Coordinates of C-alpha atoms in Angstrom, one line a residue:
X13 CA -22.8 -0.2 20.4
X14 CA -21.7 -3.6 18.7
X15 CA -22.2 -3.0 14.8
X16 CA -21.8 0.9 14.6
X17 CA -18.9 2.4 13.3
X18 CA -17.5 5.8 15.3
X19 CA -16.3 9.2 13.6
X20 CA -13.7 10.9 14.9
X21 CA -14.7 13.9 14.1
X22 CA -16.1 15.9 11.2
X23 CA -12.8 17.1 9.8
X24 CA -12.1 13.6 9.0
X25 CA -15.0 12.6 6.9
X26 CA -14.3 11.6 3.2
X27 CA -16.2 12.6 0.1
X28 CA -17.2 10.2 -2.4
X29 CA -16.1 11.0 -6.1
X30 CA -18.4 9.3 -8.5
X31 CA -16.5 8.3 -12.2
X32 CA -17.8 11.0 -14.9
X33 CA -19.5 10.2 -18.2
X34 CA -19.0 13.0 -19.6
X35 CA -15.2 14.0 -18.2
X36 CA -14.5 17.3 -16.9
X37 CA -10.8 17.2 -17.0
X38 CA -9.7 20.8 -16.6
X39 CA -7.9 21.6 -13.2
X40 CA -7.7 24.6 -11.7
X41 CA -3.7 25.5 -10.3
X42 CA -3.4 28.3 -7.8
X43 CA -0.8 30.3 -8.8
X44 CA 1.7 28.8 -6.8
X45 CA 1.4 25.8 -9.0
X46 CA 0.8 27.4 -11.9
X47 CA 4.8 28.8 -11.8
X48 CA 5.7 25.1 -10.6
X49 CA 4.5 23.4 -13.2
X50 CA 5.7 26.3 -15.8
X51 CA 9.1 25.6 -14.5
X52 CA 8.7 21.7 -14.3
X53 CA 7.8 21.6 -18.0
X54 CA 10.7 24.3 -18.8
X55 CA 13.1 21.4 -17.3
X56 CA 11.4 18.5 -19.2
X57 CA 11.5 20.1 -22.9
X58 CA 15.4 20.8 -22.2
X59 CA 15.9 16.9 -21.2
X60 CA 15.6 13.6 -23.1
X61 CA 14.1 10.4 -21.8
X62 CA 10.8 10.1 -18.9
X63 CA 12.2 8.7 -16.1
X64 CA 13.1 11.7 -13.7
X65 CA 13.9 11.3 -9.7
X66 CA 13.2 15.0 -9.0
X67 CA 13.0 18.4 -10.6
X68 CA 15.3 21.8 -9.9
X69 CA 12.0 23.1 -9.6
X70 CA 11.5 20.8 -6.2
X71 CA 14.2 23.6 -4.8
X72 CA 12.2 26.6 -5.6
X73 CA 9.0 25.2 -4.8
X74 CA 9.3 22.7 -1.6
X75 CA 5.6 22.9 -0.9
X76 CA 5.0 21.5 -4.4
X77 CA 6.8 18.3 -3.4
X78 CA 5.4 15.0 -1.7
X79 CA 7.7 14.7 1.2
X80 CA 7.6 11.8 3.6
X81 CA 7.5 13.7 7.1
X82 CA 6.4 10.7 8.8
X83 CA 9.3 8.6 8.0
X84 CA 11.7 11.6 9.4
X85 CA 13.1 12.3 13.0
X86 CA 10.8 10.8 16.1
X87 CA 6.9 12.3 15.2
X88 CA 4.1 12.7 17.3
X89 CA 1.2 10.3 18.0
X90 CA -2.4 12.0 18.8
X91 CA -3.8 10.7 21.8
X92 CA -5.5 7.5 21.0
X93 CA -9.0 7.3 21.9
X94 CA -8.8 4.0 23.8
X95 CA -12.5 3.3 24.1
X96 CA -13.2 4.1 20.6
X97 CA -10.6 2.0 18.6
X98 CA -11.8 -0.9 20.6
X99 CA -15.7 -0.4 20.0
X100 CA -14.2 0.1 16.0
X101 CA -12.4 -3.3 16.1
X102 CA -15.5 -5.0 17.6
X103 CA -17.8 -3.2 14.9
X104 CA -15.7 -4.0 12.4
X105 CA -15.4 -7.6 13.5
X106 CA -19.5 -7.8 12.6
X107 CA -18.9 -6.3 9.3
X108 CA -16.2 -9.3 8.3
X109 CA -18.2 -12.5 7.7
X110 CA -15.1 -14.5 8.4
X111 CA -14.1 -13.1 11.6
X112 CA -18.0 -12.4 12.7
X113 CA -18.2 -16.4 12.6
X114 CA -14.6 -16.7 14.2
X115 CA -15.1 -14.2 17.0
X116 CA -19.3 -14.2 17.5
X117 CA -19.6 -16.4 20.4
X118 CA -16.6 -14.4 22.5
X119 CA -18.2 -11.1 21.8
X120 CA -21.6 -12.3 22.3
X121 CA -20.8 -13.9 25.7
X122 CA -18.1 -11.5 26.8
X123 CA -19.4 -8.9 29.0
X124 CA -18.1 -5.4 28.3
X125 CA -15.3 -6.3 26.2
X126 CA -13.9 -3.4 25.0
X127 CA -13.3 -2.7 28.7
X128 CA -11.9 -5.5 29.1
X129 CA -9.2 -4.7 26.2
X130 CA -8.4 -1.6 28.2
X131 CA -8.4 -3.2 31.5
X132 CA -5.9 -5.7 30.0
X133 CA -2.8 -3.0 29.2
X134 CA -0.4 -2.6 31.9
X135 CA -0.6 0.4 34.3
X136 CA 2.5 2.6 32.6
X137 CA 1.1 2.0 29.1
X138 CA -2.5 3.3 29.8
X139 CA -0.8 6.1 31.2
X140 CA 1.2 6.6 28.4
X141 CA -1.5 6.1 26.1
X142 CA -4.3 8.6 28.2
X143 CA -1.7 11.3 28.9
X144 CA -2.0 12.6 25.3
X145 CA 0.3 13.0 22.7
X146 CA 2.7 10.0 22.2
X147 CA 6.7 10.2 21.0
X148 CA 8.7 7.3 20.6
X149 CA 10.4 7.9 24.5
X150 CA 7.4 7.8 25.6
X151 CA 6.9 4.5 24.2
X152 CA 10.5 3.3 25.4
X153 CA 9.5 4.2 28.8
X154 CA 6.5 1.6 29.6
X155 CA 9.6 -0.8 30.3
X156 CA 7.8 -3.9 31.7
X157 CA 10.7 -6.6 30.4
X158 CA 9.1 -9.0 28.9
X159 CA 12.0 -10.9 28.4
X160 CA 12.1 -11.6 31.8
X161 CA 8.1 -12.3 32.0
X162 CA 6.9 -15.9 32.0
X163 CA 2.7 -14.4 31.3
X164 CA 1.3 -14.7 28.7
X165 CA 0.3 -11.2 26.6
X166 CA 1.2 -8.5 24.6
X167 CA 4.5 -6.9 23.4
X168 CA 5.8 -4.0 21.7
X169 CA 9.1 -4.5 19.7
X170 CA 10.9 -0.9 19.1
X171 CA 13.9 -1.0 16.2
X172 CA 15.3 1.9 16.7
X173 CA 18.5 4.2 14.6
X174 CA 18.8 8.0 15.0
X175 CA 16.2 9.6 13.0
X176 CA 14.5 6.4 12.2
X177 CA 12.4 4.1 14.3
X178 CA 10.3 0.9 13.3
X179 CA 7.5 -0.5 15.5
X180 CA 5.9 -4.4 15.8
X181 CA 3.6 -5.7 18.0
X182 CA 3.2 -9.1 18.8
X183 CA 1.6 -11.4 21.1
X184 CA 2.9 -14.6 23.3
X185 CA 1.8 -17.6 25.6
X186 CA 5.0 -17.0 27.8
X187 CA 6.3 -13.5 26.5
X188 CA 10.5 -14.4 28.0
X189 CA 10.5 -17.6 25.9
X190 CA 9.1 -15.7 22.9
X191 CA 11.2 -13.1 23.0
X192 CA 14.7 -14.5 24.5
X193 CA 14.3 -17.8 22.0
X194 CA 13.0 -16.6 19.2
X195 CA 13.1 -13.1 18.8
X196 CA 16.4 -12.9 19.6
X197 CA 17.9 -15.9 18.3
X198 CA 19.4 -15.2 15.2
X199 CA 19.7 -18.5 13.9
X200 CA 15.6 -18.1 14.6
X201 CA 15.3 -15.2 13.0
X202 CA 17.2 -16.7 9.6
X203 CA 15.0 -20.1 9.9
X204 CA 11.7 -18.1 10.1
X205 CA 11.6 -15.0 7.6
X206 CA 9.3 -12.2 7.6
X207 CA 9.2 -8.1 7.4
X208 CA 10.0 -7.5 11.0
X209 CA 13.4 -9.8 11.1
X210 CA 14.0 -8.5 7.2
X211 CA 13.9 -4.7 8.6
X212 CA 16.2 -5.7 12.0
X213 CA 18.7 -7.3 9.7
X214 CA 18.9 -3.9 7.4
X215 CA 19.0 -1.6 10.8
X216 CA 21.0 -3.7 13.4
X217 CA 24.5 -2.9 11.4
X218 CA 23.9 0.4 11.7
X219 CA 25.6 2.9 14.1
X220 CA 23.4 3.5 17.5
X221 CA 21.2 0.6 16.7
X222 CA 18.7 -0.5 19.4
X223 CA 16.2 -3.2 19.7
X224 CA 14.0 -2.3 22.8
X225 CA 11.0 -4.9 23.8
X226 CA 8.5 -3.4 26.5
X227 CA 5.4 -4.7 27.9
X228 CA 1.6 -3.5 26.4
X229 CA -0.9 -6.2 28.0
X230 CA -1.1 -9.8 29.6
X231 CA -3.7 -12.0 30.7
X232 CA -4.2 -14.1 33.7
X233 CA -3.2 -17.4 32.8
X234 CA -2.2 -19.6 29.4
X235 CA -4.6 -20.0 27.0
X236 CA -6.8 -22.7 28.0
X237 CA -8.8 -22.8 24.8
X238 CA -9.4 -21.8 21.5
X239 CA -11.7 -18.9 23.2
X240 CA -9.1 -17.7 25.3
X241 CA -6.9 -17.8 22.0
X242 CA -8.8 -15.5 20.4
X243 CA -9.0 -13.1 23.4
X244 CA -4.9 -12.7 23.2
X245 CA -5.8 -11.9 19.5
X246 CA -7.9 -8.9 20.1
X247 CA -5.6 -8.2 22.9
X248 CA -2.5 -7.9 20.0
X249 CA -5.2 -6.1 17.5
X250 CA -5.9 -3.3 20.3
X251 CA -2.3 -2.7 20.4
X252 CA -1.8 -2.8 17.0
X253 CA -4.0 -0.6 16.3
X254 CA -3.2 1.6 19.0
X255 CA 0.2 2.0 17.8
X256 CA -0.8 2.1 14.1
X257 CA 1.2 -0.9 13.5
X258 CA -0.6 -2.6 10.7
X259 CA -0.4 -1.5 7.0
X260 CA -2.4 2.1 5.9
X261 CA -5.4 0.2 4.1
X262 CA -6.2 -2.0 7.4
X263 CA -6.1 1.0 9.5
X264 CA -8.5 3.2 7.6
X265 CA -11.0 0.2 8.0
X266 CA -9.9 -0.6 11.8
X267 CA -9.9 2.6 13.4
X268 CA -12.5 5.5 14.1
X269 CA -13.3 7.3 11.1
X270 CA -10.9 10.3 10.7
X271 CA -8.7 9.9 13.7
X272 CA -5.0 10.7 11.5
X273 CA -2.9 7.9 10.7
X274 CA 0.8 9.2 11.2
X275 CA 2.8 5.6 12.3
X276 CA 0.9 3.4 9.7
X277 CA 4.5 3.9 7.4
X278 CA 6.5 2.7 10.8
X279 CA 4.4 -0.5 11.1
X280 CA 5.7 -4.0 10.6
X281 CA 2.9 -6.6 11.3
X282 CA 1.9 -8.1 7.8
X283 CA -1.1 -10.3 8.7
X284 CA -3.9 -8.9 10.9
X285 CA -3.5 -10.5 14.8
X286 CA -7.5 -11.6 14.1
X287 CA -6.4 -14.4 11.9
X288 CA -3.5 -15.5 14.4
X289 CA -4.0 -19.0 15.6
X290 CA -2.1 -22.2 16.6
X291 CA -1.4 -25.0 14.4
X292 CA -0.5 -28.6 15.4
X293 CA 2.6 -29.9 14.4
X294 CA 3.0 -33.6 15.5
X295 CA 2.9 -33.1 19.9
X296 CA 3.6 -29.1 19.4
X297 CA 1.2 -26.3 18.9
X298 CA 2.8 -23.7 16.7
X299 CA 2.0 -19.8 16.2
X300 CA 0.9 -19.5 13.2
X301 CA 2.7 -16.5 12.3
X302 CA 5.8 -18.6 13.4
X303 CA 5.1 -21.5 10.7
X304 CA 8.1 -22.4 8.5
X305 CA 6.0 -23.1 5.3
X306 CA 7.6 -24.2 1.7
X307 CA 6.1 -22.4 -0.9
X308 CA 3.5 -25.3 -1.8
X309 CA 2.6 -25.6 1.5
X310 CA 1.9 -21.5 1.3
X311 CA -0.1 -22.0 -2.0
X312 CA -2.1 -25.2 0.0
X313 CA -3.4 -22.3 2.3
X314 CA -3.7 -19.7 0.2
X315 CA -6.2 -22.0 -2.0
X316 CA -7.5 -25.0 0.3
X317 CA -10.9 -25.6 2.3
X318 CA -9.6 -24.5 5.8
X319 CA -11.4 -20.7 5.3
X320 CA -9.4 -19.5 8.8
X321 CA -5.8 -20.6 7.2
X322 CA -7.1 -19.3 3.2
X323 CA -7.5 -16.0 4.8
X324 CA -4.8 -15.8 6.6
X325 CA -2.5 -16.7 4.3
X326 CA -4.6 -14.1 1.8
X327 CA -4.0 -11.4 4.2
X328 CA 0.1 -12.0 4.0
X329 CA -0.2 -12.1 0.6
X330 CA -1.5 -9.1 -0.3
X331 CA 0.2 -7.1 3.2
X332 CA 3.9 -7.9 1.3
X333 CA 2.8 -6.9 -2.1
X334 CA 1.7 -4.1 -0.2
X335 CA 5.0 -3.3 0.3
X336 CA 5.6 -2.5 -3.5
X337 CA 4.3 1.1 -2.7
X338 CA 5.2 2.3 0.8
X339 CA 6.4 5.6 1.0
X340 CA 9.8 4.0 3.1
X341 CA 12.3 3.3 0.2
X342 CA 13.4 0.6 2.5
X343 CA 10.1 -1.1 2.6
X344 CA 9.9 -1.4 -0.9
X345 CA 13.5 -2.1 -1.3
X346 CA 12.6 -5.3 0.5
X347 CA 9.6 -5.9 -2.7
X348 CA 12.0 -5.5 -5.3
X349 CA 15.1 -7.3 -3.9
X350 CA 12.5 -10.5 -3.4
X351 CA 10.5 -9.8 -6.9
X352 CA 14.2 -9.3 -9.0
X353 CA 14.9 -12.9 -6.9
X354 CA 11.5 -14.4 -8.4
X355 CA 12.1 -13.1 -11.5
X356 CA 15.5 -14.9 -12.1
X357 CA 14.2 -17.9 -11.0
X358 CA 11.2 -17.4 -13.4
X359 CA 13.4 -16.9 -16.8
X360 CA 15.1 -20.0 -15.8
X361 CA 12.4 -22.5 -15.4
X362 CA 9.2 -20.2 -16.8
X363 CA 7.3 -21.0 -13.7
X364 CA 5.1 -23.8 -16.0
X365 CA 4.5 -20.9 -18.3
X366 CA 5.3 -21.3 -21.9
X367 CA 8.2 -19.4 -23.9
X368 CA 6.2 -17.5 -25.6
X369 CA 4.3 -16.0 -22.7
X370 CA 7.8 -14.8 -21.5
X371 CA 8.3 -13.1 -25.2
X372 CA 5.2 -11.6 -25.3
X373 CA 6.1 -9.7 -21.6
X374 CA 9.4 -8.9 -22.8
X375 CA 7.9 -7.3 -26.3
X376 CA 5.4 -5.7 -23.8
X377 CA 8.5 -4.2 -21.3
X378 CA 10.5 -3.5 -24.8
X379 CA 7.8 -1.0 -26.2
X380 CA 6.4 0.4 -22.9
X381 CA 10.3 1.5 -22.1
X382 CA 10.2 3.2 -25.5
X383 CA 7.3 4.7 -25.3
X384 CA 8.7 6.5 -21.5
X385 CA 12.2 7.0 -23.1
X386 CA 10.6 8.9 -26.5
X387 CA 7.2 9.5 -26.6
X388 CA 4.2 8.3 -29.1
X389 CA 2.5 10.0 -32.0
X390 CA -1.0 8.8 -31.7
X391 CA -3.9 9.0 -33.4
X392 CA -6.6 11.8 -32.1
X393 CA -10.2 9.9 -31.6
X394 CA -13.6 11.2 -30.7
X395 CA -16.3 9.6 -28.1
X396 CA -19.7 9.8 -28.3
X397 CA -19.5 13.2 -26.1
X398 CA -17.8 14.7 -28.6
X399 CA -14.5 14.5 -26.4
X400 CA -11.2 13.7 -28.0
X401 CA -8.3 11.1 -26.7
X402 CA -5.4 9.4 -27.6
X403 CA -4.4 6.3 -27.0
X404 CA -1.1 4.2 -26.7
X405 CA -1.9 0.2 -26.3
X406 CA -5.1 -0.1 -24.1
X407 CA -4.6 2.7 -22.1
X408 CA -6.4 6.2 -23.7
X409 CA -5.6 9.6 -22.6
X410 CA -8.4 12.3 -22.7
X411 CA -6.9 15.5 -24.3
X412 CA -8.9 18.2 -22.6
X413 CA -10.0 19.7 -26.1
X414 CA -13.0 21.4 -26.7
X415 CA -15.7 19.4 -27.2
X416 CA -16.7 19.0 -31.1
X417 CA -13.6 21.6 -31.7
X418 CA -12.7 18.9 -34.7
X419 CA -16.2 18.2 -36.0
X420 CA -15.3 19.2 -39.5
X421 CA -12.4 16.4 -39.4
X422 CA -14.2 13.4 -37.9
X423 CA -14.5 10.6 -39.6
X424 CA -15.7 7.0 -38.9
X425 CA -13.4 4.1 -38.6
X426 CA -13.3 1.4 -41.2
X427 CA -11.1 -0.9 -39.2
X428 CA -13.4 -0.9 -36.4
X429 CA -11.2 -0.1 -33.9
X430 CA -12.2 3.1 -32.6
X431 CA -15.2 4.6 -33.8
X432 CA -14.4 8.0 -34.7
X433 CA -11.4 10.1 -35.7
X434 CA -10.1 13.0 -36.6
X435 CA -8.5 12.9 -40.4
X436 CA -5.2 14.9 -40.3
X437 CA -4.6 15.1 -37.1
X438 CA -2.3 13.4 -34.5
X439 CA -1.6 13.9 -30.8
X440 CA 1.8 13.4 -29.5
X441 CA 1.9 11.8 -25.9
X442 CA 5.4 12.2 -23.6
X443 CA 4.7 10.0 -20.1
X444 CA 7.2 11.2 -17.3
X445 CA 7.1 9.1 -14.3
X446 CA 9.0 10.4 -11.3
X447 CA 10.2 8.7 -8.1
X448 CA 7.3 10.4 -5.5
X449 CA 3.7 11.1 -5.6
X450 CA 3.1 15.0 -7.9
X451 CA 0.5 16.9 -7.6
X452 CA 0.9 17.5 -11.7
X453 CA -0.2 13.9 -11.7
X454 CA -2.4 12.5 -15.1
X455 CA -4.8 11.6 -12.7
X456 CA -5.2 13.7 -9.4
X457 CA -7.3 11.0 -7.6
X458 CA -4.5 8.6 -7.8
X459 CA -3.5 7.8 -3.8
X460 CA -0.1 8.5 -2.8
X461 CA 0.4 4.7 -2.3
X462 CA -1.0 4.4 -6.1
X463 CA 2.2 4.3 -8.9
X464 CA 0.0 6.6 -10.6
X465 CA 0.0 9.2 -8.4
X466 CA 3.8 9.5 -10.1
X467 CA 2.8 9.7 -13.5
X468 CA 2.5 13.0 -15.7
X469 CA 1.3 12.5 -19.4
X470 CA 1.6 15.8 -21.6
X471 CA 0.5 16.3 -24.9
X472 CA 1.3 18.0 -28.0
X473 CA -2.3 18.1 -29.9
X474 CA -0.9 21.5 -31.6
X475 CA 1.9 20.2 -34.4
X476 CA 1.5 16.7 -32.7
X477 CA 4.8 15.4 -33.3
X478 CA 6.4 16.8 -30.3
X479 CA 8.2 19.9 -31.4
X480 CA 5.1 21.6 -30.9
X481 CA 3.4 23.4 -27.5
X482 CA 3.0 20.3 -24.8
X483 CA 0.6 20.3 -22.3
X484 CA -0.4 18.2 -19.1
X485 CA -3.5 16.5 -19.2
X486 CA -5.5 15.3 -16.4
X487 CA -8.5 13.7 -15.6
X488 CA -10.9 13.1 -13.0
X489 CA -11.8 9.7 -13.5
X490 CA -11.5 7.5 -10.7
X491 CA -11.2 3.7 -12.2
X492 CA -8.8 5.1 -14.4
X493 CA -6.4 4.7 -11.7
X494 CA -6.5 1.0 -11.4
X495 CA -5.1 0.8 -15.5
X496 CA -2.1 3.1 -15.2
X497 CA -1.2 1.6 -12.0
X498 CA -0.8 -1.2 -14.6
X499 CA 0.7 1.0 -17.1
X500 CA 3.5 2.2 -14.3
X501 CA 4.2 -1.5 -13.7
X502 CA 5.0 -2.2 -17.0
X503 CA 7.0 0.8 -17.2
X504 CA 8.9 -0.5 -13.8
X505 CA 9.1 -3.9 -15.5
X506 CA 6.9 -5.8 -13.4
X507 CA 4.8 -8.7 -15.4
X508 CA 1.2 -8.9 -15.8
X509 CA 0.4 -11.5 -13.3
X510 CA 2.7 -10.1 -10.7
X511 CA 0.9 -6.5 -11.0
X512 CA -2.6 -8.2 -11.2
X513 CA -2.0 -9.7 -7.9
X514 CA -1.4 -6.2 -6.4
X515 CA -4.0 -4.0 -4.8
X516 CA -5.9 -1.5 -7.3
X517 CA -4.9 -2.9 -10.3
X518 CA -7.1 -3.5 -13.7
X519 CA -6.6 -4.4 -17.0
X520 CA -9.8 -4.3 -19.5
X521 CA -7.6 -6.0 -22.3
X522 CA -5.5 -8.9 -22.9
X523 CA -1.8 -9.6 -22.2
X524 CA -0.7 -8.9 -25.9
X525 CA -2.3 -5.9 -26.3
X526 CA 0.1 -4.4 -23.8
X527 CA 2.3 -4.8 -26.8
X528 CA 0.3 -2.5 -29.7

């Protein structure tokens, strides 16, 4: 039913975690680890600084450690459920204002049209997609050479090294001319950037490289109209989402509720194939994703009238920056190599910025690395609960103390900036950020695509200058996550308006508070 969104099944469902008033923040280890983090704090109090790739303790306890499975050796894909992901893509269609306007006539008129995405895959990849489990040879094996195929439809491109494959799907009017002229044209590939040639350039000098293009879906005829357009664009979505192409945050809304997302890290379409379109350019109708744009002709779509191209050009922006947390260290070696590029070029001409904006990120950078590299001694304050923190800059830190356990040494602020504190005593905060998600994260809700889920804030509230017993603190708080994804950022060196424009990010205060 158009509108309804499908479980996959019970297992999958999600809980919702409400933000506390009153925080709770004690969390119970099982005794696994308990000795894990015992032996993780061991290593810590023995070494100076708080930037730390891994632990010895990672050896002893593997199971404590976020590995990336999915990114290793050729894994399994569940059996799609066919019918299902294409009743969740129309659903979801209705739920997007933008796209219900775009796509409301086609589905209204089309009669059933999430059999018709079905119908429209080509014999050996509905068998290979209802046969069950899917592996990458399986993939390999729908052959179909497009290159050769003057239809119009829907392709799969395969870059594949041993141990390592990466997967983009992609749509064309005539799939040989898309694929022989542009695909694999490098001089194309140089003139027209994106993720998927950025990836093929890193993998194709590699020993046992293989780029393998195979056949998913194809239509009748050209499109004919803007109609028939935007049926080759559910067409490329169906695949996409089929093969879990897209980035993790568009899947979870895409497809059925709970069905597993194991090939979202292998995926290399940026921009979802709803927004795809053609654009006139003098006699010639150009794919949208194929566009050649300057970067003020970027910004014109990002901000102008034309809602189709403002969203489009929205969902790009935000699928690279994206790219700043996937789990692949390639994928986000491709963010920083571009981000260290827009940097330089920033410090040289300020962007339009003034000097003293640039200072006041550098002061920021300048203390945040000191307080990772040393630690802060930090005054203890109490909230209206009666529960204590500590603060460094904007971003507080609940202790996990007893509640009113300092009553006799509260006192109220004169300064005004905190209300209440406790005379005579200080907490001494250590940050240590490490290179993969912990479970002995500050903040356990943090996702594994959050920087927070990577850092651990422990605290000496006993002598409070750090030679006394530290402690990890935690908390339960969910929009507490959005602030130390800041916090990491700064840490990381990335500048306030380059981490605001990321997902899940928040700031309550100003730009030079960062700098208290």
């Amino acid at each position: 039913m158009i509108g309804e969104r499908h479980r996959w099944d019970s297992e999958g469902e999600r809980m919702n975690v409400e933000e506390e008033t009153e925080p709770d923040d004690s969390v119970e280890f099982n005794t696994e680890t308990e000795k894990y983090a015992k032996a993780v704090l061991e290593e810590i109090r023995k070494l100076p600084g708080g930037r730390f790739s891994s632990f010895l303790a990672d050896n002893s306890f593997p199971r404590q450690v976020s590995h990336q499975d999915a990114l290793i050796g050729d894994p399994i894909l569940p059996k799609p459920p066919l019918r299902l992901i294409a009743d969740s893509i129309i659903s979801g269609i209705q739920l997007k204002e933008t796209q219900k306007k775009r796509y409301g006539d086609l589905i209204r008129y089309s009669a059933r049209i999430e059999d018709g995405l079905c119908d429209q895959l080509t014999p050996a990849a509905r068998e290979v997609f209802e046969k069950g489990s899917i592996t990458l040879d399986d993939l390999i094996g729908i052959g179909g050479n497009p290159d050769s195929d003057d239809r119009s439809g829907v392709y799969l491109h395969i870059l594949r090294i041993p141990n390592m494959f990466y997967l983009y799907v992609g749509q064309a009017v005539v799939l040989s001319e898309r694929i022989q002229y542009q695909h694999n044209d490098p001089e194309k590939r140089r003139k027209y950037p994106s993720l998927h040639y950025k990836v093929w350039e890193e993998l194709e000098g590699q020993d046992d490289f293989e780029s393998i293009f195979v056949t998913l879906g194809t239509v009748g005829h050209y499109p004919r109209d803007s109609s028939e357009q935007l049926s080759l664009n559910l067409l490329e979505m169906f695949g996409a989402c089929i093969l879990q192409t897209l980035k993790s945050s568009d899947l979870e809304f895409w497809l059925p509720e709970g069905f597993p997302v194991r090939w979202a890290d292998r995926g290399l379409n940026v921009a979802l194939p709803l927004w795809q379109g053609y654009i006139s350019r003098g006699s010639s109708q150009i794919l949208q994703a194929d566009m050649k744009m300057t970067k003020e002709e970027f910004s014109a779509a990002l901000h102008g009238a034309n809602e189709t191209r403002r969203q489009w050009a929205i969902n790009v922006k935000n699928s690279y920056q994206s790219l700043r947390v996937h789990p692949d260290p390639q994928m986000q070696a491709i963010w920083w190599k571009y981000f260290e590029k827009c940097c330089a070029a920033r410090d040289q001409l300020f962007l339009g910025r003034t000097k003293s904006y640039y200072t006041t990120q550098n002061n920021s950078r300048k203390n945040a690395l000191d307080f990772l590299a040393n630690g802060k001694q930090c005054k203890i304050v109490q909230s209206n609960w009666g529960s204590y923190s500590a603060s460094y800059a904007d971003y507080s830190f609940n202790l996990g103390l007893k509640a009113h356990c300092f009553n006799h040494l509260v006192k109220q602020s004169r300064s005004g900036k905190f209300d209440y504190f406790v005379d005579g005593k200080m907490a001494f905060l250590r940050p240590i950020l490490v290179d993969t998600p912990t479970n002995l994260r500050y903040a356990p809700n943090a996702l594994p695509t959050d920087p927070a889920s990577r850092l651990i804030i422990l605290a000496d509230t006993d002598k409070g200058d750090g030679t006394g017993k530290l402690r990890y603190l935690f908390t339960k708080g969910t929009k507490v996550v959005e602030k130390l994804n800041r916090l990491v950022d700064l840490f990381e060196g990335i500048d306030y308006d380059t981490s605001m424009s990321l997902e899940r990010r928040h700031s309550s205060g100003m730009r030079s508070r960062e700098t208290e």
